[in-house]
Structure formats: C-alpha cells, structure tokens
XYZ file of C-alpha atoms in Angstrom:
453
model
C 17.718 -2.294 19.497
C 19.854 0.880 18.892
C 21.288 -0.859 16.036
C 18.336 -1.548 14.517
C 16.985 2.599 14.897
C 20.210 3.465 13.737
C 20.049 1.518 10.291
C 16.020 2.617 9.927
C 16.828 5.841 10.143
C 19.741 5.599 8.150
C 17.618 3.400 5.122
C 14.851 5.556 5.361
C 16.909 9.110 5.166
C 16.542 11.676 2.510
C 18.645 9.604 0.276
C 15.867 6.826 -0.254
C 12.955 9.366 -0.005
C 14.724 11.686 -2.886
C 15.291 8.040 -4.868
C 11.996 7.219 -4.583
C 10.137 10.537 -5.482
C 12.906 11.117 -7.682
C 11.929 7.357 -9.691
C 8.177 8.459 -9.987
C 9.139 11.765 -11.312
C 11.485 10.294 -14.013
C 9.152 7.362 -14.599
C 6.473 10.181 -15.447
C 8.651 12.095 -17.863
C 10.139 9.092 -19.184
C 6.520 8.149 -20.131
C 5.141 11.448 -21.112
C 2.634 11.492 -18.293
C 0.814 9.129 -19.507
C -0.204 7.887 -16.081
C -1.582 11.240 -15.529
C -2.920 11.704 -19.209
C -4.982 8.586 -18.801
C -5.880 8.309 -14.481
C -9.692 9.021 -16.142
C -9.198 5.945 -18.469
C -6.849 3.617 -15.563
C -10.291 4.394 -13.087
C -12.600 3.290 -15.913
C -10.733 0.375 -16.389
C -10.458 -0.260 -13.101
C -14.269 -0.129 -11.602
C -15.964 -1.139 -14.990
C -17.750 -4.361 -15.932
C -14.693 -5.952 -17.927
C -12.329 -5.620 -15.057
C -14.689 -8.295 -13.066
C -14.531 -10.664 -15.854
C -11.530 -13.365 -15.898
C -10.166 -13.916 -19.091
C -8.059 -17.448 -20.149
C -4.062 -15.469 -19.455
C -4.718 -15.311 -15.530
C -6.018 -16.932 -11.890
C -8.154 -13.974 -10.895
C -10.353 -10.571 -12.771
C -8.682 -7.664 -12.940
C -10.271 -6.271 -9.997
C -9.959 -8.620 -7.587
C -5.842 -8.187 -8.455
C -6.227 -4.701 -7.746
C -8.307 -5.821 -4.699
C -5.723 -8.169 -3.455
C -3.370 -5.099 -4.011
C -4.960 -2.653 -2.003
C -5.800 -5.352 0.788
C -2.024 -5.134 1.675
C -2.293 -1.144 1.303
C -5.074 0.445 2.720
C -4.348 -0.635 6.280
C -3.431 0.767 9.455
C -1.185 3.480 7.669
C -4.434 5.839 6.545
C -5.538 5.965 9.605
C -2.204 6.059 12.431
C 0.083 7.103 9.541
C -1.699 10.383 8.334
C -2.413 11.327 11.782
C 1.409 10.393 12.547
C 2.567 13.090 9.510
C -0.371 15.610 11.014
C 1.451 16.039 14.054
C 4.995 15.565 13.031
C 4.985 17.545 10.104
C 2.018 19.732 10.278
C -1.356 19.950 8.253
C 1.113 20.887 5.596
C 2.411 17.491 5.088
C -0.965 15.997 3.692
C -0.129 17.652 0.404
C 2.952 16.215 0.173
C 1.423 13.160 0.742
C -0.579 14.184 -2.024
C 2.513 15.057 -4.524
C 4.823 11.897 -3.549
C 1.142 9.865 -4.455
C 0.637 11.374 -7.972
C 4.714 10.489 -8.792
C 4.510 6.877 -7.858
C 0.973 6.642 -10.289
C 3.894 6.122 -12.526
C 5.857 3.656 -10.617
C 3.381 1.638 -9.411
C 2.009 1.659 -13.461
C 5.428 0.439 -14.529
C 5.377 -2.376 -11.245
C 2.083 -3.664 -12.418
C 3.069 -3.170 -16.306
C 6.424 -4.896 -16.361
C 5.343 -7.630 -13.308
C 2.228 -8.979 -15.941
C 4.810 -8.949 -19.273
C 7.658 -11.142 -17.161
C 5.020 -13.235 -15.286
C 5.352 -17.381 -15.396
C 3.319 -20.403 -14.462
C 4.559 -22.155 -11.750
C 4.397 -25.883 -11.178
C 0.367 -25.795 -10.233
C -0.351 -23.982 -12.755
C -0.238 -20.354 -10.805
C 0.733 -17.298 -12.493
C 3.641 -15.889 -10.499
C 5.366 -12.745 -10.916
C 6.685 -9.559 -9.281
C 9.961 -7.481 -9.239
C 12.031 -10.747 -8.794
C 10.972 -12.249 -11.987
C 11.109 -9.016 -13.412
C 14.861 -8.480 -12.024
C 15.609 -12.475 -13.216
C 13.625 -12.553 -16.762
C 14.969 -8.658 -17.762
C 17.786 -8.140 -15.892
C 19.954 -11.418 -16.838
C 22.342 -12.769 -14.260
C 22.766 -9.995 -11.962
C 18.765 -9.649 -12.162
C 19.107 -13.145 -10.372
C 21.008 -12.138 -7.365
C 18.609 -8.574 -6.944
C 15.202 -10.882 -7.655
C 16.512 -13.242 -5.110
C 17.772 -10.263 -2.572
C 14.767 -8.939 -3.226
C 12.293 -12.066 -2.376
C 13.761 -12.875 1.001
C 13.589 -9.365 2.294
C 9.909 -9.355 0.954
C 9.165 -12.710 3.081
C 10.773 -10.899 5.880
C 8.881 -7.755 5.235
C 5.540 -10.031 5.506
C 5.957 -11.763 8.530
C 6.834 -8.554 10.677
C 4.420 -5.580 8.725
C 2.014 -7.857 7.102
C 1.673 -10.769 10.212
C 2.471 -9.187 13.603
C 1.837 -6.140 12.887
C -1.203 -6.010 11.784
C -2.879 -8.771 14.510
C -0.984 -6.554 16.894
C -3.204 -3.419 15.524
C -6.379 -5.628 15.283
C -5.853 -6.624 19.209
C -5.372 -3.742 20.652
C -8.590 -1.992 18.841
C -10.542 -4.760 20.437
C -8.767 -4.345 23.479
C -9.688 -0.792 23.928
C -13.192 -0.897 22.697
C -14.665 -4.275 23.876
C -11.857 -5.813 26.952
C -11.094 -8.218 24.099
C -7.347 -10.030 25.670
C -5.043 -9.857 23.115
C -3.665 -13.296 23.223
C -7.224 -14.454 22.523
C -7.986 -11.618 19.772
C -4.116 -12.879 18.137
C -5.451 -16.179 17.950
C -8.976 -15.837 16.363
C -7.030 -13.514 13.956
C -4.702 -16.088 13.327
C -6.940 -18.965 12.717
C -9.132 -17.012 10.457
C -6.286 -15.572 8.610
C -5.056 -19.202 7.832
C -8.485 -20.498 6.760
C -8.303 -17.957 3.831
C -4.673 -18.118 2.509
C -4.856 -22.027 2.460
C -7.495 -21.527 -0.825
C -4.248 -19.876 -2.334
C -4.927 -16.758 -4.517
C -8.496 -16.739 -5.706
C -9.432 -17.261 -1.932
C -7.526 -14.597 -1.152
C -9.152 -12.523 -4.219
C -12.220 -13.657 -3.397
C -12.080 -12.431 0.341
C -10.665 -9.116 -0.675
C -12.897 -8.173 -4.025
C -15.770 -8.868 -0.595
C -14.274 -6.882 1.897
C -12.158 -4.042 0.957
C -14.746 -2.073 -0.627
C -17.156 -2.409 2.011
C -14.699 -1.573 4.748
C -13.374 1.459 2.153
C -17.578 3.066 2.098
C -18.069 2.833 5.813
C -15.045 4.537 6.489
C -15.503 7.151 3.522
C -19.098 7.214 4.427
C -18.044 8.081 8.286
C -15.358 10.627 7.230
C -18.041 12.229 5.126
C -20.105 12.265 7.807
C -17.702 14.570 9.742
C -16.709 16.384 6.812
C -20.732 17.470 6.239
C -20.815 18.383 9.798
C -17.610 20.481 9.729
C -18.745 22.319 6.303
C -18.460 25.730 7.789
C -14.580 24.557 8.463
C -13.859 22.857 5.783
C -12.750 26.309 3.679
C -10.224 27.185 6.505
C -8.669 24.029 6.845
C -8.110 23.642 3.450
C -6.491 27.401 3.426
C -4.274 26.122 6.219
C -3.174 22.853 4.719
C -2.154 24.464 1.763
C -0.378 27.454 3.419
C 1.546 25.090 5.399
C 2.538 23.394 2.420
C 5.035 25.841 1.623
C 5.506 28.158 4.865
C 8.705 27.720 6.442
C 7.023 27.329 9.730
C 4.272 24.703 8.794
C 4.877 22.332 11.771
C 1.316 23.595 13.215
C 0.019 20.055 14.649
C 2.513 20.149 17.538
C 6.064 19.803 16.319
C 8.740 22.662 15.961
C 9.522 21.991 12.501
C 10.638 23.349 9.261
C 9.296 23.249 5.820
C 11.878 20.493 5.167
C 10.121 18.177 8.378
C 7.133 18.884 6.739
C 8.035 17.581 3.256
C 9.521 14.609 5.204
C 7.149 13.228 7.025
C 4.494 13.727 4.118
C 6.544 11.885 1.352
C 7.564 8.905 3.917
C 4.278 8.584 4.897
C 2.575 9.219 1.691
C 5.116 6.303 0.408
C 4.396 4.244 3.440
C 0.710 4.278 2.601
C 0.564 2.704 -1.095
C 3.750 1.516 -1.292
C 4.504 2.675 -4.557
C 8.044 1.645 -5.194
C 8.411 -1.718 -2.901
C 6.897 -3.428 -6.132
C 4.431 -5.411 -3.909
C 1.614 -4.047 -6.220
C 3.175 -6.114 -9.441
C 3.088 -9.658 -7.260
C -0.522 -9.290 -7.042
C -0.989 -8.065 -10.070
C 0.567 -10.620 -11.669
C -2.410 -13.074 -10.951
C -4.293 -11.047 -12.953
C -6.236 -11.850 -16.368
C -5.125 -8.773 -17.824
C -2.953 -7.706 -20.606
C 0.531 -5.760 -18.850
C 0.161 -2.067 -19.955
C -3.994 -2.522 -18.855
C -3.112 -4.124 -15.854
C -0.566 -1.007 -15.377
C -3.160 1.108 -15.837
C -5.727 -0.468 -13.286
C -2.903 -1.448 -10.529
C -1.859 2.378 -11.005
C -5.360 3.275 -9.536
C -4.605 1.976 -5.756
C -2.714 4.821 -4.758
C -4.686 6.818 -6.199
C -7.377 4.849 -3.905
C -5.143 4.439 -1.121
C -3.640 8.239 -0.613
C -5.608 10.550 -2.751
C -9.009 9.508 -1.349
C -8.801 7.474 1.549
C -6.041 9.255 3.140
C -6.443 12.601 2.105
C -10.275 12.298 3.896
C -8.582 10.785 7.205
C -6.444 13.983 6.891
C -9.248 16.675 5.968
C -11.538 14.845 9.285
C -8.613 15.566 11.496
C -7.805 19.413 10.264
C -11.440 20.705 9.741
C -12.642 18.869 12.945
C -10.578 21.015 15.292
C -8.443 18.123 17.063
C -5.117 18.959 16.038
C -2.967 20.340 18.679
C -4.666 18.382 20.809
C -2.923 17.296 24.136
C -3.921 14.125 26.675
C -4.003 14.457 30.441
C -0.517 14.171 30.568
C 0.295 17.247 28.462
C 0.950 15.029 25.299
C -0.300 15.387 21.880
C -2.711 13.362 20.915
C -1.209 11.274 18.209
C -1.506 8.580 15.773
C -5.128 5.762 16.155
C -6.091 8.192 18.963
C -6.054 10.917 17.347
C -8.383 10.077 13.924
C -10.492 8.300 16.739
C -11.086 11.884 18.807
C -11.573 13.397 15.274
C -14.629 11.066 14.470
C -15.492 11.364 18.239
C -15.783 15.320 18.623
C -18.553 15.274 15.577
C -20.018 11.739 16.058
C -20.194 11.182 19.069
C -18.773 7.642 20.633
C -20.226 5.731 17.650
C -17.941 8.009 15.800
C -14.834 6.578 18.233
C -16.056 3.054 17.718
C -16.763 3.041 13.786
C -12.579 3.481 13.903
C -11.868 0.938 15.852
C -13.784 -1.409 13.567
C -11.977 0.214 10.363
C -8.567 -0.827 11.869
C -10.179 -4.110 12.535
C -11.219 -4.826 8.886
C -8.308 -2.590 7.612
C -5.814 -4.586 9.284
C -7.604 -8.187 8.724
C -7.464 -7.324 5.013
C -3.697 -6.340 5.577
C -2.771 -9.518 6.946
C -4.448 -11.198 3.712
C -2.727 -9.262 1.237
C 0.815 -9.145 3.084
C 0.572 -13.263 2.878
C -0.136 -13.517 -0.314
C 2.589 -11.298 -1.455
C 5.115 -12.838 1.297
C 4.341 -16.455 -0.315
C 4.831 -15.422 -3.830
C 8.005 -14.507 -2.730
C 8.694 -17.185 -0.660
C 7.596 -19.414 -3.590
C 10.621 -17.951 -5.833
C 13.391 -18.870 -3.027
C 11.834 -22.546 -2.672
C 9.499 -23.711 -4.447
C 5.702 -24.463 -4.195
C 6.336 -27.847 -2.832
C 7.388 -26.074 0.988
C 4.098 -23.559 0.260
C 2.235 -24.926 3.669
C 5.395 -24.283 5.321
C 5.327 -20.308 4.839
C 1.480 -20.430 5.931
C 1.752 -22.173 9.105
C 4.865 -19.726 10.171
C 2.819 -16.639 8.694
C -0.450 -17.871 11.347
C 2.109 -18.601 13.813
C 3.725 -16.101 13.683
C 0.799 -13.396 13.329
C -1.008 -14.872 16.143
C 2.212 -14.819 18.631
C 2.020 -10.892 17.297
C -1.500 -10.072 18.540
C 0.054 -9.898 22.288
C 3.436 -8.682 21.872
C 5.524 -6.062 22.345
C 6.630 -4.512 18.381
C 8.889 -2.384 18.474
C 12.309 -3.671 17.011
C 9.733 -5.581 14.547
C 8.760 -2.680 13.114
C 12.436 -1.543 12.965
C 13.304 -4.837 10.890
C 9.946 -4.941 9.001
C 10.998 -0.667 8.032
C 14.448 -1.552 7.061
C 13.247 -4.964 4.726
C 10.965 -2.648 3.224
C 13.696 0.025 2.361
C 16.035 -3.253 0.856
C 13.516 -3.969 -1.080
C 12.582 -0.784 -2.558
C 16.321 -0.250 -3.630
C 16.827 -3.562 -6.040
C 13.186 -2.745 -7.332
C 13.432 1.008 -8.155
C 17.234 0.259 -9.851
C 15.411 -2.385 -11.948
C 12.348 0.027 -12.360
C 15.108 2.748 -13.975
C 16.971 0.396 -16.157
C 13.613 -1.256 -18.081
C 11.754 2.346 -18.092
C 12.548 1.825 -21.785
C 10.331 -1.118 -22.206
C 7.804 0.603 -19.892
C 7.231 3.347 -22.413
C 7.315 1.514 -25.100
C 4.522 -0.793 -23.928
C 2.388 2.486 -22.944
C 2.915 3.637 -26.190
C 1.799 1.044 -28.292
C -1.204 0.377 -25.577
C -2.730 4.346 -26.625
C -4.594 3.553 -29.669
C -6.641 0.944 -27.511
C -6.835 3.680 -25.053
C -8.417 6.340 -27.390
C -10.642 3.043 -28.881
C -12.363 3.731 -24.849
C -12.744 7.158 -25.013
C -14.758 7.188 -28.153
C -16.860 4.781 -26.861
C-alpha cells in the first residue's frame, strides 16, 4: 500500500498539475481564446433546441453526449472534493478551482473537437472515438502504442473510480441516513447499473439526458436555498475567498498552509472535478450527432457546468454558512461529505442533511453510468465489440463487490490510472493543437451566423 501512496503522490505532484494547467493555458493562446470568446455561444449551443435533435453523423443529440459527459463528472467530487480543498487549502482554493476550470474550457474543447473529427464506426454500427483513436488516426504508429496505453489505463480507471467507487459512496449515504447494509445497497446498485449499460449508448444517453439535470436543480435549488438564507454573509465570504486567494497565509479552513497548498489543492481538485485533460469528455462525445468544432464547443460547457456552477455553489454554501473550521467530538475538522452535509444542515435544518445524502445518491448512480460507458469504449478499442458483455458483467461485478468494501489502495490505483492517462492525452492534445485551431477557425463564420440571429 505504501507503494501505491508513494507513486500517487509522485503522479499527481506539481509536475502533472503545472502540465495540465500549463496545456489549457497554451491550448487557449494557441486558439486565441476562442473558448472564452465564444462560452456565450458553446452555452447556447449547448441548452438550445438543435442540440436535442439527432442528426444522420451520430448515435445520440448533442445534449445527451454532453449529458453522458457530465454523468461521469458531476459526481461525488463537487460535493467531498470541494469540501476536501476547503479545509486543506483554505476558502482560497475555490478560486483556483475556478482558474484551473476556465484553462481546461480549452482542453476539454480540443478533447471533444479532435475526438468527433477522428471518430469511426465500429462493427455494429457505433460511433467510437476518444483520445485513443485520436492518438492512432493523428498520431501514426507511435499514436498506436499511446491510444492503446491509454485505453487500458482508462478501463482500469473505470472499474476502480467509476464502479467501486462510486457504489461505495452510494452505500454508505444510505447507510448513514436510512440503516441501508451496504452489501445489500452494492447490489441493488449493481443490478440497476447493469440494466442500463446493457441498452449500450443511447440507454445510457437516455438515462442521463433524464437524470442529471434533475439531480443538478435540486441540488442548485438546495444550495440556493442556503445561499438566500445566508445573504447577509454572502458579501464577507466572498471578501474572504478572494483574499485568501492570494494571501500567503490562506489555509483558513483548518490547515497550516501556504499560498502554494492553497493553489494545490484548488487546481487538483478543480481538475479532479471535470476532468478536463483525462480526455474522457471526447469518448462520449464522440457518440454525438454533431459536427467536431460544435461538438467542441458544447462538450467545452461541462466544466463550465461541473466547476464554475455546481462546485463553486457547494463551495460558497460551505464559506457563507459558517461551518468551516468546524471540529467533531473528537477535536477533528469536519471534512469532506460531512462537512457540505452540516453546511445544508445549520440553515435547513435535517432535510437540509438528508437532501445531500440523496445528491450523492443520484450523483454517484449517474457516475457509475457514465464511467461504464467510457470504460467500454475503451475496452472496445483493446478487444473488440464481440467480448462487449464481458466488460459489463465485470463492471456490475465488480461495482457491486465495491458497495461494502474497504477503498483505499483502489483509489490509489484508480488516482494513478487517471494521471497515465492524462499524460499520453495532453502530449497528443499539444502536438495536434494545430489542427485544433484551425478547425475553430474555420468554424467562426458559422459562429457569428448565431449571433446575428
């Protein structure tokens, strides 16, 4: 197990963080912000009537891509993760949560751009892409070995993050709130999980186009709640968030820190959250009926979903509602799930406390969906879709032997597949930013086309 802390840490140092932040920034340049230019345009794209209609090129709409997308993103992380930075790094880390969001607009637009232009049919007449096609179809023969390095650490990723993981979160909120036993909550999650990834993609779509936005408005709708009820300290907190953005001693939420732990733990977590720069976004956007530079543009919008809104309310509940600092009986801080759950709590009251717990639920349900779908794309390019059953039984199996077990060194593995695979993709990322550009380029007249109207 030491081993396995040792190379986490090691893969998920300043080295990958800098590379990472470092690819969104030049990515940004490289395409003279036009991700930022055009966010107005990429969320009118992305929520408007033609992004629910499927076109002939694709197996799902637009939006139920980006749904699939943000199924696999908005999980667990805005809820334990932002609370997790909160403490560690102080309030000061949500706006570097903030910062490392608005770079990887950028990457995430050049995921989703390049995964739709090197996308294939496979033998059932699925659309199939993401960063290993990408790495294969752009990248020649060495793109082969990355796209295949890349696809088995992305399988890996999805049965420890996307399986376990998550059933383990979805047990233990049902534990805690209702006596649920995990081993029975594991299975049910299991079972369910399974009935929706046999229908392949568009069940998948389908199930997450229904659920993620619902689960997305009661949690806003909650957090607003709070926020409404916390007006009078909503000016403050902001003051302090921002002032311990930049102060040398911003490590307010509990930790002795510096302003160095502060930008750490609010760009790790920040990437954590919308995984801008695994490349998971381009396998679901693949599916999509979508031309590549519009289908940049709307798969750009989920971490703008995922960390500017979603997390950056999680992280404005938990300032303005006074529960930072807060210690438990033991004289420890409060931290991650229990933490956003006293936040809700102190204002709501214990509906507040249980409207959480249902969140993770449905959060982590959704997760479960989205990490499959991406985990058997990828499991698709190493073998085939003749063994496709194969990866679905071990993904219920092994989520369901998840729901009651203990996670630790599988979130050490799941952390350090997630770091391989971020360093094939953002190499390959930097080496077609060319084509990127080019692409946005000659996509802007049809972008100022939907301004003027």
């Amino acid at each position: 197990m030491e081993w396995l802390r040792a190379a986490d840490d090691l893969l998920w140092g300043p080295g990958t963080l800098a590379l990472l932040v470092g690819t969104g920034a030049f990515l940004t340049l490289r395409t003279r912000f036009l991700p930022w230019r055009n966010l107005g345009y990429a969320l009118g794209a992305a929520l408007g009537r033609e992004a629910r209609v499927k076109g002939r090129d694709g197996d799902v709409t637009p939006f139920a891509s980006l749904m699939t997308a943000l199924a696999a993103t908005i999980g667990t992380g805005n809820i334990v993760g932002v609370a997790t930075a909160l403490v560690a790094g102080g309030p000061g880390a949500l706006v570097w949560m903030e910062l490392a969001a608005l770079l990887g607009l950028s990457t995430k637009l050049a995921e989703c751009l390049l995964a739709v232009k090197f996308r294939r049919r496979n033998r059932r007449g699925e659309m199939s892409g993401g960063p290993m096609y990408v790495m294969r179809e752009g990248l020649g023969r060495p793109g082969a070995v990355m796209g295949a390095a890349y696809a088995l650490f992305a399988v890996c990723s999805s049965f420890g993050i996307g399986g376990m993981a998550q059933a383990n979160s979805i047990a233990g909120a049902l534990e805690a709130s209702f006596g649920v036993p995990m081993r029975i909550t594991g299975l049910v999650t299991a079972g369910l999980a399974l009935a929706v990834i046999l229908g392949g993609v568009k069940s998948v779509a389908r199930a997450s186009a229904a659920v993620v936005p619902v689960m997305a408005a009661l949690y806003l709708g909650a957090a607003v709640a709070v926020l409404w009820s916390c007006r009078e300290n909503l000016p403050a907190g902001v003051g302090q968030i921002l002032r311990c953005a930049v102060s040398p001693r911003a490590a307010a939420g509990g930790a002795a820190g510096t302003l160095m732990n502060t930008v750490r733990w609010g760009v790790a977590r920040g990437v954590f959250s919308n995984e801008a720069g695994m490349g998971s976004a381009g396998i679901s956007a693949a599916a999509a009926a979508s031309s590549p530079a519009r289908q940049g543009y709307i798969g750009m919008t989920g971490a703008f979903f995922d960390t500017c809104v979603v997390c950056t309310v999680t992280g404005l509940v938990i300032c303005c509602s006074g529960v930072l600092g807060a210690v438990d009986a033991a004289g420890n801080a409060v931290d991650g799930a229990a933490l956003t759950i006293l936040a809700f709590r102190s204002v709501l009251g214990p509906a507040g406390g249980l409207l959480v717990s249902v969140s993770v639920v449905l959060f982590a349900f959704t997760s479960i969906l989205g990490g499959a779908y991406q985990g058997e794309k990828a499991f698709e390019y190493l073998f085939g879709t003749r063994r496709i059953l194969i990866y679905r039984l071990a993904f219920a199996l092994v989520a369901a032997w998840g729901g009651a077990a203990e996670l630790e060194a599988v979130f050490c593995f799941s952390d350090i597949c997630n770091a391989l695979m971020c360093l094939p993709n953002l190499l390959c990322l930097l080496l077609l930013s060319g084509l990127t550009a080019r692409e946005l380029e000659a996509f802007q007249p049809e972008v100022r086309r939907k301004r003027k109207t």
